[in-house]
mmCIF file with all atom_site columns, C-alpha atoms in Angstrom:
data_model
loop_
_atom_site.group_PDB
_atom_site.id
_atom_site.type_symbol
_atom_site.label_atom_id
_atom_site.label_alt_id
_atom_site.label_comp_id
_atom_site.label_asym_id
_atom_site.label_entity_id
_atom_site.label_seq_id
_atom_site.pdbx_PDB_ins_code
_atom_site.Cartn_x
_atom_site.Cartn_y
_atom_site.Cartn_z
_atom_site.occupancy
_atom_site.B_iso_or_equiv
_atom_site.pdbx_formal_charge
_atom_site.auth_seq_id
_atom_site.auth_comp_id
_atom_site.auth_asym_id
_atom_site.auth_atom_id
_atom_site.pdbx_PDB_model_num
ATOM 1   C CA . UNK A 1 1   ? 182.382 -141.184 17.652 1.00 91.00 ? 28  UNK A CA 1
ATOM 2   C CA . UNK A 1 2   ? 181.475 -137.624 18.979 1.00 93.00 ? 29  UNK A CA 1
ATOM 3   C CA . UNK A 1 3   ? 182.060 -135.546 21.857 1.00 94.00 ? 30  UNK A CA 1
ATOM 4   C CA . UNK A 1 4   ? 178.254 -135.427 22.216 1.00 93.00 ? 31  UNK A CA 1
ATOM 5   C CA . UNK A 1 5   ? 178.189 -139.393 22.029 1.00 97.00 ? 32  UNK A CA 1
ATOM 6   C CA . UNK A 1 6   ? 180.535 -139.470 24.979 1.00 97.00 ? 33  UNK A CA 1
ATOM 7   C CA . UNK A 1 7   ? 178.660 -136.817 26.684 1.00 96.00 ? 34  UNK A CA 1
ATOM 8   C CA . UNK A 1 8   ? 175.587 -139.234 26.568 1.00 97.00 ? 35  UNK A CA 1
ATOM 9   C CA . UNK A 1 9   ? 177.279 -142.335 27.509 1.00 98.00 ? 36  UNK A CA 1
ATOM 10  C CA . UNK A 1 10  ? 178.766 -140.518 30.139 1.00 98.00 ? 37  UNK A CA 1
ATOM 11  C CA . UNK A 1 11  ? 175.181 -139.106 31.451 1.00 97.00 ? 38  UNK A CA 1
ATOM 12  C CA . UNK A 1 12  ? 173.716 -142.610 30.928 1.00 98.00 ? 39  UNK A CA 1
ATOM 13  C CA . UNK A 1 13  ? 176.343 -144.193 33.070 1.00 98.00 ? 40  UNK A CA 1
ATOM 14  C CA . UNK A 1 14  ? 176.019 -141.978 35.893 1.00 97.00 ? 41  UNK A CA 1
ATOM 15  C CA . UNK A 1 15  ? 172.093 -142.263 35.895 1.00 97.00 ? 42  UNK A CA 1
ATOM 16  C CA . UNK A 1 16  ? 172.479 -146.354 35.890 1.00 98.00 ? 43  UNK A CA 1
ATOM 17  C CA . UNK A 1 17  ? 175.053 -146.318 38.530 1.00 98.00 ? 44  UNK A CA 1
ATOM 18  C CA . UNK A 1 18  ? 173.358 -143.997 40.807 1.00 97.00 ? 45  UNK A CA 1
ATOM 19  C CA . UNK A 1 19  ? 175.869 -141.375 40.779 1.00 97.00 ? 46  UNK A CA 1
ATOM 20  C CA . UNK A 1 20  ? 176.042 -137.455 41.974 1.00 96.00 ? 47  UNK A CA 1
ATOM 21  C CA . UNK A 1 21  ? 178.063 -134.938 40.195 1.00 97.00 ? 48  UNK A CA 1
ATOM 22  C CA . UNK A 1 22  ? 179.805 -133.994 43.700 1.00 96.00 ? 49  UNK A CA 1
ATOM 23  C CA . UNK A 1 23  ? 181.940 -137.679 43.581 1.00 97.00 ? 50  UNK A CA 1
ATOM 24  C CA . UNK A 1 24  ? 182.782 -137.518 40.150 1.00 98.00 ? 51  UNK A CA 1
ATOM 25  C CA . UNK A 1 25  ? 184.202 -134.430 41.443 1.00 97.00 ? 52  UNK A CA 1
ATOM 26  C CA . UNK A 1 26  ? 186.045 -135.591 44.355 1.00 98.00 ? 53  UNK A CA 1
ATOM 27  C CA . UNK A 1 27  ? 187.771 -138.548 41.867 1.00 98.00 ? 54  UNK A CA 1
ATOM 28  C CA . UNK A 1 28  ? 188.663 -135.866 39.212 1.00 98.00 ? 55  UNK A CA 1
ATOM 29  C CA . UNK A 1 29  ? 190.065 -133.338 42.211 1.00 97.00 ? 56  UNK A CA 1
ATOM 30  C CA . UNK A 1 30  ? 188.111 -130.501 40.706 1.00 97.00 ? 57  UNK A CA 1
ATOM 31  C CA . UNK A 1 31  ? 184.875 -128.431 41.640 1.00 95.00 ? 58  UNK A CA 1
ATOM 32  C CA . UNK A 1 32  ? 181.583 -129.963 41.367 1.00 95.00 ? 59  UNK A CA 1
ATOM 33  C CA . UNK A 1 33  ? 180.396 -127.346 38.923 1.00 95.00 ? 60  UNK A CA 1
ATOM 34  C CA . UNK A 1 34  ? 183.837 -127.344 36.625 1.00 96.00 ? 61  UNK A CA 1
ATOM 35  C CA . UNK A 1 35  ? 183.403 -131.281 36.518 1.00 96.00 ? 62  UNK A CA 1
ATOM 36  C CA . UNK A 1 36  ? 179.677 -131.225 35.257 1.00 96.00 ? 63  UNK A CA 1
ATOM 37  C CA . UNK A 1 37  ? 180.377 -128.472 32.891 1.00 94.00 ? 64  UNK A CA 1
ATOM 38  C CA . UNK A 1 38  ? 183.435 -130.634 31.931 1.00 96.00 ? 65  UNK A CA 1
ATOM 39  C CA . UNK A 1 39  ? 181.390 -134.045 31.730 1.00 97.00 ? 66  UNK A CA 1
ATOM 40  C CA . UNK A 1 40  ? 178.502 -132.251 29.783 1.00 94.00 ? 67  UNK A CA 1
ATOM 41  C CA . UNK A 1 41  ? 181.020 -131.041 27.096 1.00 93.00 ? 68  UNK A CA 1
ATOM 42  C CA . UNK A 1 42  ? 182.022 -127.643 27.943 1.00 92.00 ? 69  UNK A CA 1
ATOM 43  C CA . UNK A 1 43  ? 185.373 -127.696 29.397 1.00 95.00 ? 70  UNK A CA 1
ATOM 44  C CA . UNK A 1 44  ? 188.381 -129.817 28.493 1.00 97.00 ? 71  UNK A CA 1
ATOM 45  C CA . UNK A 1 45  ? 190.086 -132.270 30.093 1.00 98.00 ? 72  UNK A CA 1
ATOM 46  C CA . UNK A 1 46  ? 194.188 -132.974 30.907 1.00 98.00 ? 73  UNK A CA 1
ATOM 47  C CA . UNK A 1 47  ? 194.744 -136.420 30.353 1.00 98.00 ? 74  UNK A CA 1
ATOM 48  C CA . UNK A 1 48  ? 195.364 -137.403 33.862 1.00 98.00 ? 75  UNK A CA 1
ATOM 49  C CA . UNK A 1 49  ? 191.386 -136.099 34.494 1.00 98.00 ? 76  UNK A CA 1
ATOM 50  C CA . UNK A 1 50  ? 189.946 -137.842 31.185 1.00 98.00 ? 77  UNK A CA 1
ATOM 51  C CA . UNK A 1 51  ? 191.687 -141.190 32.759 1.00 98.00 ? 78  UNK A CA 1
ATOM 52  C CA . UNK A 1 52  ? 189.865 -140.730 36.205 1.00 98.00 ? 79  UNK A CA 1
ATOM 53  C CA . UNK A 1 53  ? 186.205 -139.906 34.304 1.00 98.00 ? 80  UNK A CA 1
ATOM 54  C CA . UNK A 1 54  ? 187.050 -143.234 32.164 1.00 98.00 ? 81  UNK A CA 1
ATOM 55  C CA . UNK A 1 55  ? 187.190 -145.650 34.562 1.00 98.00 ? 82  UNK A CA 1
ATOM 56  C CA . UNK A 1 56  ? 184.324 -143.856 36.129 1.00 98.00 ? 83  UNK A CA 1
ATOM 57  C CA . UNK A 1 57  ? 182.471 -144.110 33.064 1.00 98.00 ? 84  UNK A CA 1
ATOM 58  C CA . UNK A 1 58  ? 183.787 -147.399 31.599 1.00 98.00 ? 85  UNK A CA 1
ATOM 59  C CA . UNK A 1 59  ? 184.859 -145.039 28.473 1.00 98.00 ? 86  UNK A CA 1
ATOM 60  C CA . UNK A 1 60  ? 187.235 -146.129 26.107 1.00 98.00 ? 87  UNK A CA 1
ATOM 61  C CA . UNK A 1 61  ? 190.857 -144.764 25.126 1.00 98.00 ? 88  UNK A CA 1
ATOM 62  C CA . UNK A 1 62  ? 189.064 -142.969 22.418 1.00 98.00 ? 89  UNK A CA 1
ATOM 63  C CA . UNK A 1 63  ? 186.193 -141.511 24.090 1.00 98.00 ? 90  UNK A CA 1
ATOM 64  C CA . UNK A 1 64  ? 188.771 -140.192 26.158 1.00 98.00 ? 91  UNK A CA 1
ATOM 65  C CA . UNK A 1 65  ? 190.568 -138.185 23.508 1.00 98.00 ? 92  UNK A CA 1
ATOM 66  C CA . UNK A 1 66  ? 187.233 -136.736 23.006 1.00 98.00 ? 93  UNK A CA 1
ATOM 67  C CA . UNK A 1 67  ? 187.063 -135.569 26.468 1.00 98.00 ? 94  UNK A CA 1
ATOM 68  C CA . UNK A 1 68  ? 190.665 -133.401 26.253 1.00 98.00 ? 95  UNK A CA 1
ATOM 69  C CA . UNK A 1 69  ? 189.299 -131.859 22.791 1.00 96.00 ? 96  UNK A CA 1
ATOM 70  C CA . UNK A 1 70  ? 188.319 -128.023 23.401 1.00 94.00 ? 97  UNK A CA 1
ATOM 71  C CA . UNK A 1 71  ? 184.715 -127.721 22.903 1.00 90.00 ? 98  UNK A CA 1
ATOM 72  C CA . UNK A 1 72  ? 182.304 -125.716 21.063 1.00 85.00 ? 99  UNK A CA 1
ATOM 73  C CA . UNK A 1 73  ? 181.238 -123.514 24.354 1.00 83.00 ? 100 UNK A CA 1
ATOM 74  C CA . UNK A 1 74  ? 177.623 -122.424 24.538 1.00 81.00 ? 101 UNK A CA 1
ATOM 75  C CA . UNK A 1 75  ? 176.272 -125.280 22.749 1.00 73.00 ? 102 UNK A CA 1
ATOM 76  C CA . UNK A 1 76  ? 172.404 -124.805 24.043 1.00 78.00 ? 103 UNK A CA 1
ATOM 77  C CA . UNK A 1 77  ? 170.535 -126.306 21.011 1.00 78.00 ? 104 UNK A CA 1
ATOM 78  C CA . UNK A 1 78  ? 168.123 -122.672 20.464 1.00 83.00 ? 105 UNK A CA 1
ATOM 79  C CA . UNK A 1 79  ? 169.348 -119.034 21.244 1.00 87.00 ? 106 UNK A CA 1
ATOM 80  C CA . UNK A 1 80  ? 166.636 -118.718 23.742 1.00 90.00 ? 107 UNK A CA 1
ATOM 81  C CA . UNK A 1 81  ? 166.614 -121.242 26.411 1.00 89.00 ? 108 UNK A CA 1
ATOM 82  C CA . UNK A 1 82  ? 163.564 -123.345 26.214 1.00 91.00 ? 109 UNK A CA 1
ATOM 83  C CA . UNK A 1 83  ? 164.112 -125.636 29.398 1.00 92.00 ? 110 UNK A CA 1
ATOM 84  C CA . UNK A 1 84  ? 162.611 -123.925 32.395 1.00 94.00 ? 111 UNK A CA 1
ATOM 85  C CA . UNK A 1 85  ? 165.371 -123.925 34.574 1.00 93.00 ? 112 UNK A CA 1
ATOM 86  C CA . UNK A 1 86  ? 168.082 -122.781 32.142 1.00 92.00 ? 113 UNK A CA 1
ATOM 87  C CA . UNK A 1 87  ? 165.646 -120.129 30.900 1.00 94.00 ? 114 UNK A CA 1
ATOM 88  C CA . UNK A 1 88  ? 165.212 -118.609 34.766 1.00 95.00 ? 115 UNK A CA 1
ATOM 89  C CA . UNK A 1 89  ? 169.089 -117.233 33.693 1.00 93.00 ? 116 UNK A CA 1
ATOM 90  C CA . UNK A 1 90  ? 168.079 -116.175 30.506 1.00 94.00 ? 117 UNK A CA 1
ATOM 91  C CA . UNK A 1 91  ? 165.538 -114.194 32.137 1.00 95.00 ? 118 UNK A CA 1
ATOM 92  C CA . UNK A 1 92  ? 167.738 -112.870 34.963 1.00 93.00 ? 119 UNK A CA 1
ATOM 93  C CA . UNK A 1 93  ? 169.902 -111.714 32.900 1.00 92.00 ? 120 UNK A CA 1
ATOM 94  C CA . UNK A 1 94  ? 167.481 -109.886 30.591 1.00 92.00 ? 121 UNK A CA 1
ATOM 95  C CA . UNK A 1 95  ? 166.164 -108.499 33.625 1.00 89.00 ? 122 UNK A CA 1
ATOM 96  C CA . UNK A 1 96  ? 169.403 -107.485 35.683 1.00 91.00 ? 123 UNK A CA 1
ATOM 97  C CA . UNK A 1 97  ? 172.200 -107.794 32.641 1.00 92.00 ? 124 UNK A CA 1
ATOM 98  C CA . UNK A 1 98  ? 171.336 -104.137 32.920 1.00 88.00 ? 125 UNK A CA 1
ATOM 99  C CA . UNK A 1 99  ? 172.040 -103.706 36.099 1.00 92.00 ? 126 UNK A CA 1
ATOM 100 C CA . UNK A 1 100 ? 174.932 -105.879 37.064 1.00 94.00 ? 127 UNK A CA 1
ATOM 101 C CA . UNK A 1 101 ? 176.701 -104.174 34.119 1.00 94.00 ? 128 UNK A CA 1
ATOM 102 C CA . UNK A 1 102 ? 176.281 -100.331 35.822 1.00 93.00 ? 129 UNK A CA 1
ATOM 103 C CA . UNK A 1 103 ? 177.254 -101.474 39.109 1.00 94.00 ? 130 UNK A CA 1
ATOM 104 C CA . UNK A 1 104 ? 179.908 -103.753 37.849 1.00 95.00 ? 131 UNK A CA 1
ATOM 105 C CA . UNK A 1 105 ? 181.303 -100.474 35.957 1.00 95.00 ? 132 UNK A CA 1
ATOM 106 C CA . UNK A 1 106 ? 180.534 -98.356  38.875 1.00 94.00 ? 133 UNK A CA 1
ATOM 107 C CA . UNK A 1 107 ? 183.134 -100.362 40.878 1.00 96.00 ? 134 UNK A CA 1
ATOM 108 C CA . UNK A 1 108 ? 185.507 -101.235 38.689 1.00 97.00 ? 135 UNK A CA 1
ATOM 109 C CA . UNK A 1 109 ? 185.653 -99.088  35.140 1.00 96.00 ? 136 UNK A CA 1
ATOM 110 C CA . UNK A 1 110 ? 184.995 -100.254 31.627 1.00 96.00 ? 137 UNK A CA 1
ATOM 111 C CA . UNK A 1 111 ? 185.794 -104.255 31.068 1.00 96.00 ? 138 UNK A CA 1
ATOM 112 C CA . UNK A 1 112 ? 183.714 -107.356 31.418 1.00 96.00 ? 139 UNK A CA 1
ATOM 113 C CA . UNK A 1 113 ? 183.582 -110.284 34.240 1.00 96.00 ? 140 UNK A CA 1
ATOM 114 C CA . UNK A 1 114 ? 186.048 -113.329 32.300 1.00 95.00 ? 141 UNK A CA 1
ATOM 115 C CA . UNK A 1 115 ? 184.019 -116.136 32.516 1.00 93.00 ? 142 UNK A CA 1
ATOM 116 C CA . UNK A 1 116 ? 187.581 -118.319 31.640 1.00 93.00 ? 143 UNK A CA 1
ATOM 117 C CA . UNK A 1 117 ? 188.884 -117.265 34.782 1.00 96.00 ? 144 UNK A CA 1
ATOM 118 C CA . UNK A 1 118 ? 186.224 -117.971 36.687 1.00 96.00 ? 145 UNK A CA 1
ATOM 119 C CA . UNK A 1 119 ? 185.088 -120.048 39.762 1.00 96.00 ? 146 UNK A CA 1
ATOM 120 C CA . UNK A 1 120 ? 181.430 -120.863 40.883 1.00 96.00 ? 147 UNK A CA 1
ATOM 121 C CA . UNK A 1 121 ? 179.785 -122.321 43.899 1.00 97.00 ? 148 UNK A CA 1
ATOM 122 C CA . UNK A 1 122 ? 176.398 -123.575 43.860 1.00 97.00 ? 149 UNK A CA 1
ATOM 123 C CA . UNK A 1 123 ? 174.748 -124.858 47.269 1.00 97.00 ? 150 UNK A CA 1
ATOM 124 C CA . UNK A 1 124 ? 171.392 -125.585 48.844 1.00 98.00 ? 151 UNK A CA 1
ATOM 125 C CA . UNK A 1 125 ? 170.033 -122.978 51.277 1.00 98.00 ? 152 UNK A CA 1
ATOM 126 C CA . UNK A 1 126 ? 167.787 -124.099 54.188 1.00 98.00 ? 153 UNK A CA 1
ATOM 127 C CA . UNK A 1 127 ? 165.186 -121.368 54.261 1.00 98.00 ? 154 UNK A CA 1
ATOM 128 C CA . UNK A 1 128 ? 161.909 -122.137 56.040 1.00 98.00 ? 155 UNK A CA 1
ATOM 129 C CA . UNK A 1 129 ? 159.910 -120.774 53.498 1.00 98.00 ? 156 UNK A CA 1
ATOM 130 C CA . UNK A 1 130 ? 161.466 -123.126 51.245 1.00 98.00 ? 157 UNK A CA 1
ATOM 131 C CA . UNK A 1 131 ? 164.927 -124.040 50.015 1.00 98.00 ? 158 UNK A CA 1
ATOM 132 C CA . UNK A 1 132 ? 166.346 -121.568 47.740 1.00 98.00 ? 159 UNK A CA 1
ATOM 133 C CA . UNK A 1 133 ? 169.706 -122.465 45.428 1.00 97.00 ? 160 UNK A CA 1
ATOM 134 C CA . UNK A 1 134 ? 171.976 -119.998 46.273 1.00 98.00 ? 161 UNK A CA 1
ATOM 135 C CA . UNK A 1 135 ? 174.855 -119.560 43.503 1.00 97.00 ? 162 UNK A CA 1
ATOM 136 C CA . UNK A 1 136 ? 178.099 -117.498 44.197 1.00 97.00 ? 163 UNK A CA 1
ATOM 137 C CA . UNK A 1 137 ? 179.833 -116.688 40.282 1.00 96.00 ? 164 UNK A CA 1
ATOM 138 C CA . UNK A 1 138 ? 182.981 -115.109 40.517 1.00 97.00 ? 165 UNK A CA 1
ATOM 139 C CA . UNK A 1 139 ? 185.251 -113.825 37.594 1.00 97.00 ? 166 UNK A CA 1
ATOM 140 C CA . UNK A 1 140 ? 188.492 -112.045 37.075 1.00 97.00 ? 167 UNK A CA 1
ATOM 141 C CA . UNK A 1 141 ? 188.046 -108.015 36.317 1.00 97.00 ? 168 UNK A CA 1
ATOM 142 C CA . UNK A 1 142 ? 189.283 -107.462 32.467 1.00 97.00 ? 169 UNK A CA 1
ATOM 143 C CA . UNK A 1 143 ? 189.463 -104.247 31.919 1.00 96.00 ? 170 UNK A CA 1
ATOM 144 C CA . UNK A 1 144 ? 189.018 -102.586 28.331 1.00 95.00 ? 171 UNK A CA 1
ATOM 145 C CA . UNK A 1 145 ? 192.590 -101.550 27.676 1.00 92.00 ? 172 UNK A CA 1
ATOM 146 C CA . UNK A 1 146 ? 193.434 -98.529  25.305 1.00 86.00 ? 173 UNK A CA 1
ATOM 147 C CA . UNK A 1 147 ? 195.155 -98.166  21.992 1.00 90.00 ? 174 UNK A CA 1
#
């Protein structure tokens, strides 16, 4: 057993039952996005959460262990994204990494954005040109400190 076998089985169950990530979310009493990333294999579960997402998922006592193991984070299978979607960031980033990191120091000094304590909102925009996915990403200032 793997965490990657239960991240399967746990994709395969919610395709078969019909499921969206937003009620997983509701049983586990965390955000949609935190759950996904959890059920995909990027965050880690307390037991009390693994519980919920194993009777959701019909997983056994051992699969979830495997969900309340820390992860290997940033486990994309190539360094640059080949999926479409997931490459969009990839190229946002090479395009504006630039300039969200001047404006980001501009406001705040020298650090980085934490992406541990972090929160994101993802949500469909009605536009009549057509729908656009509007994502709100926000992480706690870290500033460099000095030694």
């Amino acid at each position: 057993m793997t965490r990657l076998a239960v991240t399967e089985k746990i994709i395969s169950t919610k395709v078969s039952k019909g499921l969206s990530w937003a009620d997983v979310a509701k049983k586990v009493g965390q955000s949609k996005e935190w759950t996904t990333a959890l059920c995909l294999g990027q965050m880690t579960a307390t037991p009390a959460q693994a519980k919920v997402l194993g009777k959701i998922f019909g997983l056994s006592a051992e699969e979830q262990k495997w969900l309340m193991v820390v992860p290997y984070k940033g486990s994309l299978p190539t360094s640059v994204p080949t999926d479409p979607l997931i490459y969009r960031f990839y190229e946002l980033v090479s395009v504006y990494g630039t300039t969200f990191k001047e404006l980001i120091h501009e406001e705040f000094g020298d650090g980085i954005m934490s992406a541990i304590d972090f929160k994101m909102d993802l949500q469909r925009q009605p536009d009549p040109n057509g729908d656009r996915v509007n994502i709100v990403m926000s992480g706690k200032f870290l500033p460099y400190k000095q030694y």
